[in-house]
Short mmCIF file of C-alpha atoms in Angstrom, two decimals:
data_model
loop_
_atom_site.label_atom_id
_atom_site.label_comp_id
_atom_site.label_asym_id
_atom_site.label_seq_id
_atom_site.Cartn_x
_atom_site.Cartn_y
_atom_site.Cartn_z
CA MET A 1 -20.32 -9.77 62.90
CA VAL A 2 -20.31 -7.39 60.21
CA GLN A 3 -22.48 -8.10 57.22
CA ILE A 4 -21.62 -7.09 53.72
CA ILE A 5 -24.41 -6.59 51.29
CA LEU A 6 -23.45 -6.61 47.78
CA PRO A 7 -25.46 -4.81 45.17
CA VAL A 8 -27.53 -7.07 42.73
CA LYS A 9 -26.23 -6.69 39.20
CA GLU A 10 -29.09 -5.58 36.97
CA PRO A 11 -29.15 -7.21 33.53
CA ILE A 12 -28.22 -4.99 30.33
CA SER A 13 -31.74 -3.75 29.14
CA ASP A 14 -32.16 -4.31 25.39
CA ASN A 15 -31.87 -0.78 24.36
CA MET A 16 -28.54 -0.26 26.29
CA ARG A 17 -27.26 -3.65 24.71
CA TYR A 18 -28.24 -2.40 21.15
CA PHE A 19 -26.38 0.93 22.13
CA LEU A 20 -23.36 -0.80 23.16
CA ILE A 21 -23.28 -3.03 20.19
CA SER A 22 -23.58 -0.01 17.85
CA ILE A 23 -20.69 1.85 19.51
CA PHE A 24 -18.66 -1.46 19.22
CA ILE A 25 -19.46 -1.76 15.48
CA LEU A 26 -18.75 1.82 15.05
CA ILE A 27 -15.13 1.47 16.64
CA THR A 28 -14.64 -1.94 14.95
CA GLY A 29 -15.54 -0.05 11.63
CA LEU A 30 -13.39 2.79 12.06
CA SER A 31 -10.26 0.32 12.75
CA PHE A 32 -10.94 -1.26 9.56
CA GLY A 33 -10.85 1.93 7.75
CA GLN A 34 -8.53 3.32 4.95
CA ILE A 35 -5.48 4.74 6.31
CA THR A 36 -2.94 7.40 4.61
CA VAL A 37 0.24 5.34 3.77
CA ASP A 38 2.18 8.44 2.59
CA TYR A 39 1.76 12.06 1.38
CA TYR A 40 3.23 15.37 0.46
CA ASN A 41 0.93 18.19 0.53
CA PRO A 42 2.90 21.45 0.23
CA ALA A 43 1.14 24.86 0.95
CA SER A 44 1.28 26.03 -2.63
CA ILE A 45 2.45 24.32 -5.94
CA THR A 46 5.38 25.97 -7.47
CA SER A 47 6.17 23.76 -10.18
CA ALA A 48 4.48 21.35 -12.90
CA TRP A 49 6.01 19.06 -15.37
CA THR A 50 4.69 17.95 -18.79
CA VAL A 51 4.60 14.31 -19.66
CA GLY A 52 4.30 12.64 -23.13
CA ILE A 53 5.75 10.78 -26.03
CA ASP A 54 6.78 13.86 -27.86
CA ILE A 55 9.16 14.93 -25.23
CA ASP A 56 10.28 11.46 -24.29
CA ARG A 57 8.89 11.21 -20.65
CA THR A 58 5.98 8.92 -20.50
CA ASN A 59 5.78 8.64 -16.72
CA MET A 60 6.28 11.12 -13.86
CA GLY A 61 6.08 10.16 -10.31
CA GLN A 62 7.20 10.40 -6.56
CA CYS A 63 8.79 7.95 -4.43
CA PHE A 64 7.03 6.95 -1.25
CA HIS A 65 7.61 4.93 1.86
CA VAL A 66 5.55 2.07 3.16
CA SER A 67 6.15 1.52 6.91
CA THR A 68 4.14 -1.44 7.62
CA PRO A 69 2.70 -3.93 5.16
CA ILE A 70 -0.28 -2.34 3.25
CA THR A 71 -2.90 -3.19 0.54
CA ILE A 72 -3.15 -0.27 -1.73
CA THR A 73 -6.75 1.06 -2.32
CA SER A 74 -6.28 4.55 -4.04
CA ALA A 75 -4.04 7.32 -4.78
CA SER A 76 -4.09 11.10 -5.56
CA LEU A 77 -2.14 13.73 -7.34
CA LYS A 78 -2.49 17.17 -8.25
CA LEU A 79 -2.94 17.74 -12.03
CA ARG A 80 -3.65 20.33 -14.54
CA TYR A 81 -3.91 20.17 -18.45
CA VAL A 82 -1.83 21.84 -21.10
CA TYR A 83 -3.06 23.08 -24.39
CA GLY A 84 -6.58 21.76 -24.07
CA THR A 85 -8.06 18.24 -23.35
CA ASN A 86 -8.58 14.93 -24.94
CA SER A 87 -10.28 11.78 -24.00
CA ASN A 88 -6.99 9.81 -23.51
CA PRO A 89 -7.12 8.17 -20.19
CA ILE A 90 -5.26 9.24 -16.99
CA GLN A 91 -3.88 6.49 -15.15
CA TYR A 92 -1.45 5.82 -12.15
CA ALA A 93 1.06 3.02 -11.67
CA ILE A 94 2.95 1.74 -8.49
CA TYR A 95 6.50 0.53 -9.19
CA ALA A 96 9.08 -1.08 -7.08
CA THR A 97 12.37 1.12 -6.83
CA THR A 98 16.14 1.22 -7.29
CA GLY A 99 18.39 3.93 -5.99
CA THR A 100 18.79 5.88 -2.60
CA TYR A 101 15.45 6.99 -1.32
CA GLY A 102 15.25 10.76 -1.39
CA VAL A 103 18.35 11.28 -3.61
CA ASN A 104 18.03 9.13 -6.95
CA CYS A 105 15.16 6.87 -6.46
CA THR A 106 13.51 5.87 -9.50
CA GLY A 107 11.04 3.30 -10.71
CA THR A 108 12.13 -0.27 -11.99
CA GLY A 109 10.57 -3.22 -13.83
CA SER A 110 6.88 -3.51 -14.66
CA PRO A 111 4.20 -1.92 -12.84
CA LEU A 112 2.98 -3.69 -9.30
CA ALA A 113 -0.37 -2.30 -9.72
CA LEU A 114 -2.39 -0.09 -12.34
CA SER A 115 -5.17 2.14 -11.14
CA SER A 116 -8.75 2.82 -12.67
CA THR A 117 -8.79 5.59 -15.52
CA ILE A 118 -10.56 8.72 -16.34
CA PRO A 119 -10.23 10.83 -19.49
CA LEU A 120 -8.26 13.89 -19.36
CA THR A 121 -11.38 15.94 -19.98
CA THR A 122 -12.15 15.19 -16.55
CA LEU A 123 -9.82 18.32 -15.46
CA THR A 124 -11.61 21.56 -15.96
CA SER A 125 -9.21 24.00 -15.90
CA ASN A 126 -5.91 24.87 -17.91
CA TYR A 127 -4.54 26.90 -14.91
CA THR A 128 -5.82 25.34 -11.55
CA PHE A 129 -4.64 22.15 -10.25
CA GLN A 130 -7.03 19.36 -9.22
CA ILE A 131 -6.77 16.67 -6.90
CA ILE A 132 -7.46 13.39 -8.98
CA ASN A 133 -8.14 10.25 -7.01
CA LEU A 134 -7.75 6.90 -8.70
CA THR A 135 -8.53 3.69 -7.30
CA PHE A 136 -6.62 0.21 -7.40
CA ASN A 137 -9.13 -2.55 -7.82
CA GLY A 138 -9.27 -6.17 -7.81
CA ALA A 139 -5.94 -7.92 -8.56
CA ASP A 140 -4.36 -4.31 -8.60
CA GLN A 141 -4.92 -3.88 -4.97
CA ALA A 142 -1.27 -5.04 -4.33
CA THR A 143 -0.19 -5.86 -1.16
CA LEU A 144 3.40 -3.94 -0.54
CA PRO A 145 5.79 -4.99 1.93
CA VAL A 146 7.76 -2.54 4.04
CA GLY A 147 9.99 -0.57 1.73
CA ASN A 148 10.14 2.11 -1.12
CA TYR A 149 7.86 2.53 -4.18
CA LEU A 150 7.07 5.03 -6.80
CA LEU A 151 3.66 6.48 -7.56
CA SER A 152 3.63 7.34 -11.18
CA LEU A 153 1.39 9.23 -13.60
CA VAL A 154 1.25 7.03 -16.69
CA TRP A 155 0.94 8.98 -20.07
CA ASN A 156 1.82 7.30 -23.17
CA TYR A 157 0.64 9.93 -25.67
CA ASN A 158 1.60 13.07 -27.10
CA SER A 159 2.39 15.98 -24.66
CA ASN A 160 -0.01 18.32 -26.61
CA PRO A 161 -2.41 18.16 -24.91
CA SER A 162 -1.64 16.38 -21.46
CA PRO A 163 -1.84 16.34 -17.83
CA SER A 164 0.81 17.99 -15.71
CA PRO A 165 1.42 16.96 -12.16
CA GLY A 166 2.30 19.59 -9.91
CA GLY A 167 4.67 19.90 -6.81
CA THR A 168 7.66 21.81 -5.59
CA THR A 169 11.38 21.93 -6.49
CA ASP A 170 12.15 22.21 -2.77
CA GLY A 171 13.08 18.37 -2.19
CA THR A 172 13.98 19.13 1.60
CA VAL A 173 10.37 18.56 2.80
CA HIS A 174 9.13 15.23 1.66
CA PRO A 175 12.00 12.58 2.25
CA GLY A 176 11.34 10.99 -1.17
CA ASN A 177 12.01 12.51 -4.65
CA VAL A 178 10.71 12.44 -8.15
CA GLY A 179 11.39 9.89 -10.68
CA PHE A 180 10.45 9.64 -14.28
CA TYR A 181 10.99 7.44 -17.38
CA GLN A 182 13.00 9.17 -20.24
CA ASN A 183 11.50 7.25 -23.16
CA ASN A 184 14.23 8.14 -25.79
CA ILE A 185 16.99 6.44 -23.85
CA SER A 186 14.83 3.80 -22.30
CA THR A 187 15.90 4.56 -18.73
CA TRP A 188 14.58 5.96 -15.39
CA GLU A 189 16.00 9.46 -14.32
CA TYR A 190 15.47 11.40 -11.26
CA MET A 191 15.24 14.83 -9.50
CA GLY A 192 15.56 16.50 -6.30
CA SER A 193 12.06 17.86 -6.42
CA ASP A 194 8.59 16.42 -4.81
CA LEU A 195 5.06 15.94 -6.31
CA PHE A 196 1.76 16.69 -4.28
CA PHE A 197 0.36 13.11 -3.57
CA TYR A 198 -1.41 10.76 -1.31
CA VAL A 199 -1.41 7.12 -1.12
CA TYR A 200 -4.12 5.22 0.63
CA GLY A 201 -4.51 1.56 1.82
CA ILE A 202 -5.81 -0.90 4.25
CA SER A 203 -4.09 -3.56 6.46
CA PRO A 204 -3.78 -6.83 4.34
CA THR A 205 -5.12 -8.81 7.40
CA THR A 206 -8.12 -6.57 7.30
CA LYS A 207 -8.90 -7.04 3.61
CA LYS A 208 -8.88 -10.84 4.25
CA TYR A 209 -10.60 -10.96 7.73
CA LEU A 210 -13.63 -8.71 8.28
CA PHE A 211 -15.57 -11.10 10.73
CA PHE A 212 -15.85 -10.06 14.26
CA SER A 213 -18.16 -10.85 17.26
CA SER A 214 -19.73 -8.73 19.65
CA PRO A 215 -18.85 -8.95 23.51
CA PHE A 216 -22.39 -8.05 24.67
#
């Protein structure tokens, strides 16, 4: 008769248990982290657009795509100022869109979400673009279904001085396009260009359910 001796399973030591739990928490935490929803980061900025009431352009934005339902947490544009600074606030907005994405996509309706603000004086150079990230908080952490949206720089002031978002006129790299609000004719317009931008978010289920149990 062949006798089979099975090894006795040693209990996990406290130190090993703490180590495994720490790794589990780290991995779980990373899975709950903020993700990049969409972005365009050209090698260099080749164009900038001025906004302001006196040139009848009060919004300038980029159409982007949401591929899975997401709760918006923050967004970035590359901005510089023109003709000095003032204390007027820089703010971003998220709009629903109309038109064909990448061709004549523009914003429509009222903003779905408005970001936090910073004064224009935050910008430190008239010639160097800076990445300005603004957050969406509270009720403005809008949950967006799959679809196309517009991230817009809101500037309801005279353009002298004003922030200018940067991008490229080569509209073939990012699949979206630029949309802007033409104030004098009260309508949205578009162009075949793209702004530097990042949109960040988290899963809407993650936002609601952050409880988990350790398997150890």
